[in-house]
Coordinates of C-alpha atoms in Angstrom, one line a residue:
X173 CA -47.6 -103.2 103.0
X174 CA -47.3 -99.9 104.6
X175 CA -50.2 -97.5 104.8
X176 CA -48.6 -95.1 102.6
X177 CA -47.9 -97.3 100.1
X178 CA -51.2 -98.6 100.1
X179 CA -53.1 -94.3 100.1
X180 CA -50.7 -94.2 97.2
X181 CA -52.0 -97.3 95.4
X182 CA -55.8 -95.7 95.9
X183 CA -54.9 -92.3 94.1
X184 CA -53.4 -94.5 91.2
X185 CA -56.9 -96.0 91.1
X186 CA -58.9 -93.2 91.3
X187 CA -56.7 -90.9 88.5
X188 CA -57.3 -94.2 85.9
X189 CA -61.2 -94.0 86.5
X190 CA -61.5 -90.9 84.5
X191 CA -60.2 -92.5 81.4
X192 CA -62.6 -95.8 81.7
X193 CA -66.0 -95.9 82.4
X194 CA -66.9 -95.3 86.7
X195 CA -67.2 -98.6 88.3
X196 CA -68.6 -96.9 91.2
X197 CA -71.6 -95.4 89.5
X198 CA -73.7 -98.2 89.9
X199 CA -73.1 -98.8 93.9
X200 CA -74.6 -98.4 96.7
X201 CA -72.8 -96.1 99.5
X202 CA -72.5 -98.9 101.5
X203 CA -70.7 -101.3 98.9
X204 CA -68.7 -97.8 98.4
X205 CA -67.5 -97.9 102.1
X206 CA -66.7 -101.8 102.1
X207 CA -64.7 -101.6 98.7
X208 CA -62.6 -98.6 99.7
X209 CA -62.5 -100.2 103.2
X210 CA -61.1 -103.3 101.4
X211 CA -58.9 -101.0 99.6
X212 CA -57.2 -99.4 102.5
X213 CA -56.0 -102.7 104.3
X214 CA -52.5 -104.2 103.6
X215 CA -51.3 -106.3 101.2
X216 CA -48.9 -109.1 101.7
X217 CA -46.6 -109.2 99.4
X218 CA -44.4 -112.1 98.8
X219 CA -40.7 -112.0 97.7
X220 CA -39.8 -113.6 94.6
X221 CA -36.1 -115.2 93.7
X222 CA -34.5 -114.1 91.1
X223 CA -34.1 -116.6 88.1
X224 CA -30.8 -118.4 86.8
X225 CA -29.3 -115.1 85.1
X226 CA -30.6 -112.7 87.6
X227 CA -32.9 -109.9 87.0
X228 CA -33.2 -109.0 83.3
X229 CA -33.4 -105.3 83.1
X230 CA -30.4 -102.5 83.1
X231 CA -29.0 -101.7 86.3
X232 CA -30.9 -105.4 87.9
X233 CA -28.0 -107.7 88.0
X234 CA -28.7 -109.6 84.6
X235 CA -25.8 -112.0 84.1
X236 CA -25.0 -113.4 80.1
X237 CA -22.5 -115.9 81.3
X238 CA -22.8 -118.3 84.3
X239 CA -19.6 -119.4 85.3
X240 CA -19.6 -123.5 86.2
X241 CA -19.2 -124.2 89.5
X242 CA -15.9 -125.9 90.8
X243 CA -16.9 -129.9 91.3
X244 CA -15.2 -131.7 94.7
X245 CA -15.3 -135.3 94.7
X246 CA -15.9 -137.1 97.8
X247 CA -16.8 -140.9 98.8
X248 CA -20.2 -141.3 100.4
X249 CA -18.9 -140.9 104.1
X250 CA -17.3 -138.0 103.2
X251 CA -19.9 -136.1 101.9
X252 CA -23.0 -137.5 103.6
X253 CA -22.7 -134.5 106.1
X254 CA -23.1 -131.7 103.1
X255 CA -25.2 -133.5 100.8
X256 CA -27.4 -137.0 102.3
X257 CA -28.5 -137.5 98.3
X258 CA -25.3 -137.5 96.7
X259 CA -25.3 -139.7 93.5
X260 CA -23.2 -141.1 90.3
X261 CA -22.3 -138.1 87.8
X262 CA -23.6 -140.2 84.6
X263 CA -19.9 -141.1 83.4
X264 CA -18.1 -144.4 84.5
X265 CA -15.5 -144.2 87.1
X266 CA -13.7 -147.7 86.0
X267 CA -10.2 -147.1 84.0
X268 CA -7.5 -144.8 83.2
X269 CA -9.2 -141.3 84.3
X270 CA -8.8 -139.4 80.6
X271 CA -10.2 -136.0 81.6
X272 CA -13.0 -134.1 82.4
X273 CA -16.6 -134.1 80.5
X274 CA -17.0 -131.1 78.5
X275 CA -20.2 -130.2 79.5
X276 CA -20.6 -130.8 83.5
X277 CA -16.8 -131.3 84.3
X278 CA -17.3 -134.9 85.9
X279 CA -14.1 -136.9 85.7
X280 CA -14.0 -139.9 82.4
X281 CA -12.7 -142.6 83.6
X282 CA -12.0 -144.8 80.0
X283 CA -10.3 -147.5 78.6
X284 CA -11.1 -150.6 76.2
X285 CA -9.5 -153.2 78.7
X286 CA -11.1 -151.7 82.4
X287 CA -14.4 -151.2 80.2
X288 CA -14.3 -154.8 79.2
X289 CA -12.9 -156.7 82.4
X290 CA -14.5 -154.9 85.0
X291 CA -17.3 -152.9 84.0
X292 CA -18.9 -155.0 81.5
X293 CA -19.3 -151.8 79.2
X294 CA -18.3 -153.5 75.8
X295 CA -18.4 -157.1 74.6
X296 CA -14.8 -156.6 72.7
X297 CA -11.5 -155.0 74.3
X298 CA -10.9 -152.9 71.5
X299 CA -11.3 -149.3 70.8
X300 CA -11.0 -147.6 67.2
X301 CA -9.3 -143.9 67.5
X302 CA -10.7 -141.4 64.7
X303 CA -9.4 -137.6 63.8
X304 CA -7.7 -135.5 62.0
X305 CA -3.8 -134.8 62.5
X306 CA -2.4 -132.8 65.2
X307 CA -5.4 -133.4 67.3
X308 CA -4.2 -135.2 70.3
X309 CA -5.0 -139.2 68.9
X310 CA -1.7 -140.6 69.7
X311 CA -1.7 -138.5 73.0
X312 CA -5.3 -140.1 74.0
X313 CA -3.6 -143.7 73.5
X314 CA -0.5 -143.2 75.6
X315 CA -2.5 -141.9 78.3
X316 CA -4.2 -145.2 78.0
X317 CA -0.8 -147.1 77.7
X318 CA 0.2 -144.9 81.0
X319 CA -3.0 -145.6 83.1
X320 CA -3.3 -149.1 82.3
X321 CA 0.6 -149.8 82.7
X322 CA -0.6 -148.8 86.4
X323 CA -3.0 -151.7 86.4
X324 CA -0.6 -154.2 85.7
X325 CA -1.6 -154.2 81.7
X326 CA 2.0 -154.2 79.5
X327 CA 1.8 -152.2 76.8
X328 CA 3.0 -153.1 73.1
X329 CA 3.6 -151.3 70.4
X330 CA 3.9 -153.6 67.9
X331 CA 5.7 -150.9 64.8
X332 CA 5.8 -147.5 65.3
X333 CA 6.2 -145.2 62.2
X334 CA 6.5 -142.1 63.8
X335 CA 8.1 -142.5 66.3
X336 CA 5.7 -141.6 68.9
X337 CA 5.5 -143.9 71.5
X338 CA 9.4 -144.4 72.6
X339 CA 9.8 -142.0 75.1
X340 CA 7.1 -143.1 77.1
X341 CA 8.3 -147.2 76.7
X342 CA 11.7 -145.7 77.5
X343 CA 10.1 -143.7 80.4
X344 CA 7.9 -147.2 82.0
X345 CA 11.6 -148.7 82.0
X346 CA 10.3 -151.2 78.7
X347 CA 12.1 -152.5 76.0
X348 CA 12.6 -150.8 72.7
X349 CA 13.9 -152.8 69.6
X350 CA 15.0 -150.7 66.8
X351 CA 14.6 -152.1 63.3
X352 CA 15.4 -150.7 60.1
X353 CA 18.3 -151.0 57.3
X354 CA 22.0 -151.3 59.8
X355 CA 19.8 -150.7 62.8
X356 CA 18.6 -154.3 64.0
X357 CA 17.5 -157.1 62.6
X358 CA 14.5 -159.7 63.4
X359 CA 14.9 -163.4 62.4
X360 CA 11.7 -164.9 61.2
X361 CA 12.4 -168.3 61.8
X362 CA 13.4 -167.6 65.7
X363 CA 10.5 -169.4 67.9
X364 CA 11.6 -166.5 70.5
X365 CA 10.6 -167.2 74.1
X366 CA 8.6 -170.8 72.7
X367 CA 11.6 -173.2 73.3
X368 CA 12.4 -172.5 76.6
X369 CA 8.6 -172.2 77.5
X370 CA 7.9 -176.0 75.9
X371 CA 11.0 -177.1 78.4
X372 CA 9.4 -175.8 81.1
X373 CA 6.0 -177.3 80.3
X374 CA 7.6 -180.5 79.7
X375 CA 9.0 -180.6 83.2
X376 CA 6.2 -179.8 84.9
X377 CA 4.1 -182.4 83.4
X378 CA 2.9 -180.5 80.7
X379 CA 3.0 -182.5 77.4
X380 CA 0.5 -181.3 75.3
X381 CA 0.7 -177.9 76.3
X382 CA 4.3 -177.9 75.5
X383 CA 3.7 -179.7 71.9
X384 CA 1.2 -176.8 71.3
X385 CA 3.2 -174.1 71.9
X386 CA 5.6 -175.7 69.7
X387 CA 3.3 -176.2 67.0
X388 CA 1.9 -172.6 67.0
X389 CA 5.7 -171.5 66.8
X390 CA 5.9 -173.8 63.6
X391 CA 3.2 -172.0 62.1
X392 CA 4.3 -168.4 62.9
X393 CA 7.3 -169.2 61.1
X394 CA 5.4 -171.0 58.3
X395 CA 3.7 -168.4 57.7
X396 CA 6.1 -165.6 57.8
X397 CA 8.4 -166.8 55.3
X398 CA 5.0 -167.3 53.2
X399 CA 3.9 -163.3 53.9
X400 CA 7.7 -162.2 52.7
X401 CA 7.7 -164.4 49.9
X402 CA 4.4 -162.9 49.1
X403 CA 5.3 -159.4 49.2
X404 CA 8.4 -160.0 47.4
X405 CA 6.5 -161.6 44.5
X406 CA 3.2 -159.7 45.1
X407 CA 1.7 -162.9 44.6
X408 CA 1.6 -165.2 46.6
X409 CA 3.7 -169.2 46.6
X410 CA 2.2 -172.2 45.1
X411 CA 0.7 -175.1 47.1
X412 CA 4.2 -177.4 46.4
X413 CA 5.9 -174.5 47.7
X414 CA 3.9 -174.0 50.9
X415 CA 4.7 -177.7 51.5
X416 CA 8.4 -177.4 50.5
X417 CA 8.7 -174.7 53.2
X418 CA 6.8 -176.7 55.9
X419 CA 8.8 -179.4 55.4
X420 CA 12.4 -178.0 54.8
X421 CA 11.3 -176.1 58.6
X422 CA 10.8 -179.0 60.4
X423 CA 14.1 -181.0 59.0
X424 CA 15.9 -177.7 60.6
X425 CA 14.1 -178.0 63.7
X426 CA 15.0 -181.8 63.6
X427 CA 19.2 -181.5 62.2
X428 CA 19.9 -178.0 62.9
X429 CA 21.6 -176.9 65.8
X430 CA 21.1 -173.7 67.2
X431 CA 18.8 -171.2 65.7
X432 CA 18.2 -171.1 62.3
X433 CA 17.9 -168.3 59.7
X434 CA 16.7 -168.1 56.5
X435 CA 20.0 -168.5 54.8
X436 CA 19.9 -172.4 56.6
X437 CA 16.3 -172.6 54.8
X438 CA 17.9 -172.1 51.3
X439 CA 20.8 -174.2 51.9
X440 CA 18.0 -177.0 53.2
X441 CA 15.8 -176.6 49.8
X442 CA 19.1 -176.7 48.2
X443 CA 20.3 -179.8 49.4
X444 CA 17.2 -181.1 49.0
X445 CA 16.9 -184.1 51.8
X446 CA 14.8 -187.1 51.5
X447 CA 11.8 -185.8 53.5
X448 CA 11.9 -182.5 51.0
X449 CA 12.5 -184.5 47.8
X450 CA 9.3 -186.7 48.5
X451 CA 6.7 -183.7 49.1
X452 CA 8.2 -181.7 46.0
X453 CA 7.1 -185.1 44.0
X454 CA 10.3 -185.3 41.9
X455 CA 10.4 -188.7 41.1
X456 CA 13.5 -189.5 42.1
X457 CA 15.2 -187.0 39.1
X458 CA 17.6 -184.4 40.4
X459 CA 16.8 -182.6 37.6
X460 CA 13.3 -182.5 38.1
X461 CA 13.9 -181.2 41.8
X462 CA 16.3 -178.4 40.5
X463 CA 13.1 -176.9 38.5
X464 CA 10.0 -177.4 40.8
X465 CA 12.6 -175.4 43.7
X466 CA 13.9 -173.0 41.1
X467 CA 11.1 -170.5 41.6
X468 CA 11.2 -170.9 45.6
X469 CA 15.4 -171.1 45.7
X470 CA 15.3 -167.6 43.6
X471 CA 13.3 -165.9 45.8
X472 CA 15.2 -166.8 49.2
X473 CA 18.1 -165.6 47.4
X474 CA 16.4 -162.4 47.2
X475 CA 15.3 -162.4 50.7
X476 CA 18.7 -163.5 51.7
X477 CA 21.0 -161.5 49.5
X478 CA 19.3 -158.1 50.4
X479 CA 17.1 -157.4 47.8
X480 CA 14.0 -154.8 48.3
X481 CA 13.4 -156.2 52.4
X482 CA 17.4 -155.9 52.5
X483 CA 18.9 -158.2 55.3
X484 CA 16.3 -157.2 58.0
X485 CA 15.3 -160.9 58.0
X486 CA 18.1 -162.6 57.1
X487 CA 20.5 -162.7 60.4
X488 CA 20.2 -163.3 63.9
X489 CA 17.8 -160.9 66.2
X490 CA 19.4 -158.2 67.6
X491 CA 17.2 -157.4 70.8
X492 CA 15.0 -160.4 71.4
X493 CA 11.3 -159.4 72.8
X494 CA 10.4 -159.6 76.5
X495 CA 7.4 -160.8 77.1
X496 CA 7.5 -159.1 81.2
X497 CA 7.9 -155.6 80.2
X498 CA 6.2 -153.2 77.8
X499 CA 7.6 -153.1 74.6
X500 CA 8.4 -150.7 71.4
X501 CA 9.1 -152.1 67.8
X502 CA 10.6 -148.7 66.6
X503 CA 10.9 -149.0 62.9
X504 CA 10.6 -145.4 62.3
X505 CA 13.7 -145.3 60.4
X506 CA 12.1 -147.0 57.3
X507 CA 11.1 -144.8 54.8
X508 CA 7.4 -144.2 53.8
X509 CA 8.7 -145.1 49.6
X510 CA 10.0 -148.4 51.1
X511 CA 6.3 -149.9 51.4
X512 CA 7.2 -153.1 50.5
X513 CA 9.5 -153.7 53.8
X514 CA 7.2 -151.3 55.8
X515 CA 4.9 -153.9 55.0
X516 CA 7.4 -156.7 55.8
X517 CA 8.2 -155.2 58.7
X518 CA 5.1 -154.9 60.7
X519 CA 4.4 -158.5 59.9
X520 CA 7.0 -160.0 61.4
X521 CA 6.5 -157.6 64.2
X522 CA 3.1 -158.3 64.5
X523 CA 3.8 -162.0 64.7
X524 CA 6.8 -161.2 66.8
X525 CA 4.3 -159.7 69.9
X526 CA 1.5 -162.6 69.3
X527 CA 3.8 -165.4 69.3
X528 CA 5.5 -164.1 73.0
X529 CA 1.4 -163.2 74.4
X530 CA 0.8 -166.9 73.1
X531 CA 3.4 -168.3 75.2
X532 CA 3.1 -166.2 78.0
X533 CA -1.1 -167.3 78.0
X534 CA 0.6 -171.5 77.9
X535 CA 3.0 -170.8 80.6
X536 CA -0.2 -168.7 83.0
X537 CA -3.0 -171.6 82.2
X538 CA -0.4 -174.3 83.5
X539 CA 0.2 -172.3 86.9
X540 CA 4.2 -171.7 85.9
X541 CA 4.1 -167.9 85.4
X542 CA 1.1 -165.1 86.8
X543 CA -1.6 -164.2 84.3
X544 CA -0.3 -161.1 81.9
X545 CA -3.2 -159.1 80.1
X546 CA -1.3 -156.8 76.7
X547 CA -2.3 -153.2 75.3
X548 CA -1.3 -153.9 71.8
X549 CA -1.5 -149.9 69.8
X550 CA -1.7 -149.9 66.0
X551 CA -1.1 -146.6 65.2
X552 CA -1.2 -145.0 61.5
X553 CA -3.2 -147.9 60.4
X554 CA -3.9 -146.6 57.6
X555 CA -0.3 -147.2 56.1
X556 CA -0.1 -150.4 57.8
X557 CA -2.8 -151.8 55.9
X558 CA -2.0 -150.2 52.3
X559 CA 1.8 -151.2 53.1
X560 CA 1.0 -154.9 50.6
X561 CA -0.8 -157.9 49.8
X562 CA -2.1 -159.4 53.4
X563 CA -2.0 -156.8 55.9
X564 CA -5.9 -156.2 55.7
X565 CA -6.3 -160.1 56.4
X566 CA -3.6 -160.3 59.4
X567 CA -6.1 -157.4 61.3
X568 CA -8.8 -158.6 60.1
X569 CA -7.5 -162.0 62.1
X570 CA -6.1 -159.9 65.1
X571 CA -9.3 -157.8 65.7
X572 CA -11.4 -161.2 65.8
X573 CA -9.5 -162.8 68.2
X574 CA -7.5 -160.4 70.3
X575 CA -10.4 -161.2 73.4
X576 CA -9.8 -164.5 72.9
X577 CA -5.6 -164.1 73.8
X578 CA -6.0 -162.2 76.3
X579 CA -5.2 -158.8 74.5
X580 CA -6.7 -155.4 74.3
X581 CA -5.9 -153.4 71.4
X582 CA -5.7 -149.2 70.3
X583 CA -6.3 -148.5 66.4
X584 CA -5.9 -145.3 65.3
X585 CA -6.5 -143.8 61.7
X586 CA -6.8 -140.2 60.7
X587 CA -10.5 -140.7 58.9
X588 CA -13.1 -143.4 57.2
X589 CA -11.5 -142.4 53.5
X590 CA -8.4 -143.9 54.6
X591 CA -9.6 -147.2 55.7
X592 CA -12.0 -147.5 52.4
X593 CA -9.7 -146.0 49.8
X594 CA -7.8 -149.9 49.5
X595 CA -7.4 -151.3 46.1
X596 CA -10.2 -154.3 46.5
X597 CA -13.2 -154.0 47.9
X598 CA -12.9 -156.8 49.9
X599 CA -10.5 -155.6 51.6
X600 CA -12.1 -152.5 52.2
X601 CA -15.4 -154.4 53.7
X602 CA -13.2 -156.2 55.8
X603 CA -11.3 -152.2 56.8
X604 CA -14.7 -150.7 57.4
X605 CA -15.5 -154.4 59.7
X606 CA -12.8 -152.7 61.9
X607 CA -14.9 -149.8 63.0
X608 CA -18.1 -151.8 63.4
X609 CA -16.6 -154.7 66.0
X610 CA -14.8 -152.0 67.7
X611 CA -15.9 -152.2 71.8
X612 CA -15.6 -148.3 71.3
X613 CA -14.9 -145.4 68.8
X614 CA -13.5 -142.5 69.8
X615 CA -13.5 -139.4 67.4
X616 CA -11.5 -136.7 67.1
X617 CA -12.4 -133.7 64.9
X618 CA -13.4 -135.1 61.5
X619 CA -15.1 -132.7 58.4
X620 CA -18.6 -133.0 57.3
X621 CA -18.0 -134.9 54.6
X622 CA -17.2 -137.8 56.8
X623 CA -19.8 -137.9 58.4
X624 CA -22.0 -140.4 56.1
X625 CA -19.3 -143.0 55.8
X626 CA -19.1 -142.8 59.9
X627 CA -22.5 -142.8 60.7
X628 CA -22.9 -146.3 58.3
X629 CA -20.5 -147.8 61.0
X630 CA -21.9 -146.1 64.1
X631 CA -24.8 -144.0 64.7
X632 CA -24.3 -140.4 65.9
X633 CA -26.7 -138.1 66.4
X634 CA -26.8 -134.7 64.6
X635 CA -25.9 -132.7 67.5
X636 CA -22.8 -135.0 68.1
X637 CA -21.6 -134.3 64.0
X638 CA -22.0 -131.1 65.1
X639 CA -19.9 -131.1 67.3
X640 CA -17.1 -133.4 65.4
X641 CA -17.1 -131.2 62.6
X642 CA -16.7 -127.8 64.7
X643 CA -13.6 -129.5 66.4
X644 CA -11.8 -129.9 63.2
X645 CA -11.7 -126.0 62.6
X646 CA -8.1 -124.5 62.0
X647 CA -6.6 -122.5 64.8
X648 CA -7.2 -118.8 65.2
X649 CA -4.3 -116.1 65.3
X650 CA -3.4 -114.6 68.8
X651 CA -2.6 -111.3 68.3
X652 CA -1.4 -110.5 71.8
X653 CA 1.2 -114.2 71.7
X654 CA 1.8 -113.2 68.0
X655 CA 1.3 -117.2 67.1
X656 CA -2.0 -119.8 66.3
X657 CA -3.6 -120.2 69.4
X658 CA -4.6 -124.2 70.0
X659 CA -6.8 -125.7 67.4
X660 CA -10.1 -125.6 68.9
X661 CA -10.6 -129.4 69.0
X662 CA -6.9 -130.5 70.6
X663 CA -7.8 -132.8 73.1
X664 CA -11.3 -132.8 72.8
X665 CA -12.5 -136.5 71.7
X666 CA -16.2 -138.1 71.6
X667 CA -16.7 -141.6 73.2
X668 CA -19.2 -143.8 71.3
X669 CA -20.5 -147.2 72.5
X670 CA -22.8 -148.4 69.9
X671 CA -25.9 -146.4 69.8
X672 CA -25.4 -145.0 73.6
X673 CA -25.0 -141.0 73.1
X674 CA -21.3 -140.1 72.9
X675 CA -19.5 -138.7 75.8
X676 CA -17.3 -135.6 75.4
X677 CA -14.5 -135.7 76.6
X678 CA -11.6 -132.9 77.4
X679 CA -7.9 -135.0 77.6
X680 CA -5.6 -133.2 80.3
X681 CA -1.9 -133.7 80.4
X682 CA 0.3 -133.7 83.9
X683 CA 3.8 -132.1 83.2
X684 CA 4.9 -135.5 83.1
X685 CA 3.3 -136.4 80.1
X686 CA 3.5 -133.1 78.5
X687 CA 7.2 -134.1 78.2
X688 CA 6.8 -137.5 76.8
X689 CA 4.4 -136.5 74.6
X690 CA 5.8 -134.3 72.4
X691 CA 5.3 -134.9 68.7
X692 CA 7.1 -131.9 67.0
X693 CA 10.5 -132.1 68.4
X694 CA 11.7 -131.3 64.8
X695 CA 10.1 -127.9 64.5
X696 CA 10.8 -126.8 68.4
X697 CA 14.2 -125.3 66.5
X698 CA 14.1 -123.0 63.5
X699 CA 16.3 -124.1 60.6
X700 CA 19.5 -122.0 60.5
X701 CA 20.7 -122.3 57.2
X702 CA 21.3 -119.7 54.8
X703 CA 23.1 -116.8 53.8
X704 CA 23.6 -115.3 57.3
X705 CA 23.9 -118.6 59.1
X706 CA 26.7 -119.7 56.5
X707 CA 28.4 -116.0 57.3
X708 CA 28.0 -116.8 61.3
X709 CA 29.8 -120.4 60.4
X710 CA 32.3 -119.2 58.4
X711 CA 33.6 -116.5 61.1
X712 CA 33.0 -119.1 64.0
X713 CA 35.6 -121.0 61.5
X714 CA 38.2 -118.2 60.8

């Protein structure tokens, strides 16, 4: 301190004395001398930092908003030089990199399959997609699809109602199969890919293998034509008829050549063969036959004839399934009033993509063919499962045993409501199951009054409903664009592994994807008709 600060600092001192009580009254003149004398030397002074936000105070540098710094990624070597303690972010770095946490900016690395396999993260390869519409859901998933396609993983979309997933299966090079009244058809009693895969078993050696695979394509088909005679009915066929069926399926695999359709199943009941006649018990009366089939033979005709399901089952398939390339069931073109062969539909899909993963699993354990993991999405699962009778018990059956086949799986639903407003509340126990054996939930923007049917599946803090429920906000108007600006929670997604805290997430698109991964194609044009449209027509006419 300089000596005039410090005479300065004395004068201070002495002026204040006069308006409290003289300490110096009561010293002696040599205490006098060493206090002033003490007074007189300089202080040192040491600088202080400023804090975080700078110095509060006008005119002092106070900041309000700290900008966050720009992260650089490096490996250890790399950065050993700048930094020696350089250390994990807190997020995982195994799987398809999603975005960037919302809070510090590290890089998500996230997917049900990479989570499972390689970082031992979950105990089930299946994730369960939560939020309202127009948030980014469908958008999260095909950058899953994308990223894991990378790792070798084929993607399958078994029914999409939208369509939202074509592009980027058309993009990958994968096949799409287009079903829907005149557009394609899918023939439940083809075994697919299973024939040629028990040949091959069989001449390698592989006998019981090969009689497996044809057994579980057996039951596939069993079990189809059950399910559409179900929904047709909405109940489902007796115990003689499950039997008829069984055994009118294995005198076609047995007499028929080629492959059969349902249309040879009728014509097999009608006949009625020996082998038929003795499990439908009719005593040797032809008579007696003709009425314990009549039920059954009416509602093939049905099937057959193009009733509600119209001939979507009935003839040969159109576009066989790969089971080497990623794959699309389009069957957007099936109206949302048609539930009963919605319904239909996805079924046979369903069992379409499980039979082909089954004999692509037979083929890879006997050493024939390299190991093949699947990305099967569900998306709108919420219609699927209200679509009829069944669909809640074929998930239900999916979801328990997808780690056991080899097959990660994407289900996405708008909110809880829609998986616990079914008719039974069976099935909606077995809806709400779906959530709770999820590997991982990821949620979107969801309202408040969610929250307590969410948090009886999976436990989220109140800061993380917090946050849920802010993302589901509507948009704001940009005065200066003259449009809605983004809805504050597009993209924006929480990762939940059971009672872990969530991690936020931020989803950013390349220009790639952008492209692919459009969803309002419909709206990008304004409708043109009316008055002065017609006018514009009629002159472009004249």
């Amino acid at each position: 301190m300089s000596q005039e600060v410090a005479k300065q600092r004395n004068r201070e001192a002495r002026r204040g004395l006069s308006f409290f009580p003289n300490p110096w009254k009561n010293l002696s003149k040599a205490n006098k001398k060493r206090a002033l004398k003490a007074m007189a030397e300089p202080v040192e002074v040491k600088p202080q930092r400023p804090p975080m936000r700078g110095w509060i105070g006008r005119g002092r540098g106070q900041s309000v908003y700290v900008q966050q710094a720009d992260e650089w990624r490096g490996t250890t070597v790399q950065v050993c030089g700048m930094w020696p303690f350089a250390i994990g972010t807190g997020t995982p770095m195994v799987g398809v990199p999603l975005g960037r946490h919302i809070h510090t900016g590290a890089t998500l690395c996230c997917d049900p399959i990479s989570w499972f396999q390689r970082a031992k993260l979950i105990s089930n390869p299946s994730a369960f997609v939560l939020g309202k519409p127009g948030l980014g859901k469908s958008t999260l998933v095909r950058r899953m699809a994308t990223g894991l396609a990378g790792y070798g993983v084929m993607p399958l979309v078994l029914g999409d109602l939208k369509p939202d997933y074509v592009d980027l299966i058309e993009a990958m090079g994968g096949q799409i199969i287009t079903l829907g009244r005149g557009r394609g058809y899918l023939n439940v009693l083809d075994p697919g890919e299973a024939t040629e895969a028990a040949e091959r078993l069989r001449a390698s050696g592989h006998e019981k293998e090969a009689a497996q695979v044809m057994a579980d394509a057996h039951g596939r088909r069993h079990t189809m034509v059950s399910a559409l005679l179900t929904i047709l009915r909405s109940a489902p066929p007796t115990d003689r008829e499950e039997t008829i069926i069984d055994r009118s399926l294995k005198w076609l695999d047995a007499h028929h050549e080629g492959v059969p359709v349902l249309g040879d199943l009728l014509r097999v009941i009608q006949d009625g063969p020996e082998e038929v006649r003795a499990v439908a018990l009719d005593r040797g009366d032809d008579n007696r036959y003709k009425a314990i089939t009549e039920s059954l033979e009416a509602s093939l005709i049905g099937l057959v004839g193009g009733g509600r399901l119209g001939e979507t089952f009935s003839r040969q398939t159109t576009n066989p399934m790969r089971r080497d390339a990623p794959v699309v069931y389009d069957v957007s073109a099936i109206d949302d009033s048609e539930m009963d062969l919605q319904a239909a539909t996805l079924l046979a899909c369903w069992s379409a993509g499980f039979g082909t993963v089954n004999v692509a699993n037979a083929l890879a354990d006997a050493g024939l063919e390299p190991r093949r993991h699947y990305f099967v999405i569900l998306d709108e699962l919420w219609r699927a499962l209200r679509a009829g009778r069944g669909m809640v018990d074929r998930v239900d059956a999916l979801t328990r045993l997808n780690r056991q086949r080899g097959v990660g799986m994407a289900m996405i639903s708008h909110t809880m409501s829609d998986l616990l407003a079914l008719a039974s509340e069976e099935d909606r126990m077995k809806a709400r199951g779906f959530v709770e054996r999820s590997g991982m939930v990821i949620c979107g923007g969801l309202p408040s009054a969610e929250m307590p049917q969410l948090t009886a599946a999976v436990p989220f803090s109140e800061a993380e409903q917090g946050l849920l429920i802010g993302w589901q906000d509507p948009p704001a108007w940009d005065p200066a664009a003259g449009q809605e600006a983004d809805p504050p929670g597009r993209g924006k997604f929480l990762v939940k592994v059971g009672g872990r805290p969530g991690i936020p997430v931020n989803v950013q698109l390349t220009d790639v994807e952008k492209s692919i991964n459009d969803t309002n194609k419909l709206w990008h044009e304004r409708s043109r008709v009316g008055r002065r449209a017609l006018h514009v027509v009629e002159e472009a006419e004249a």
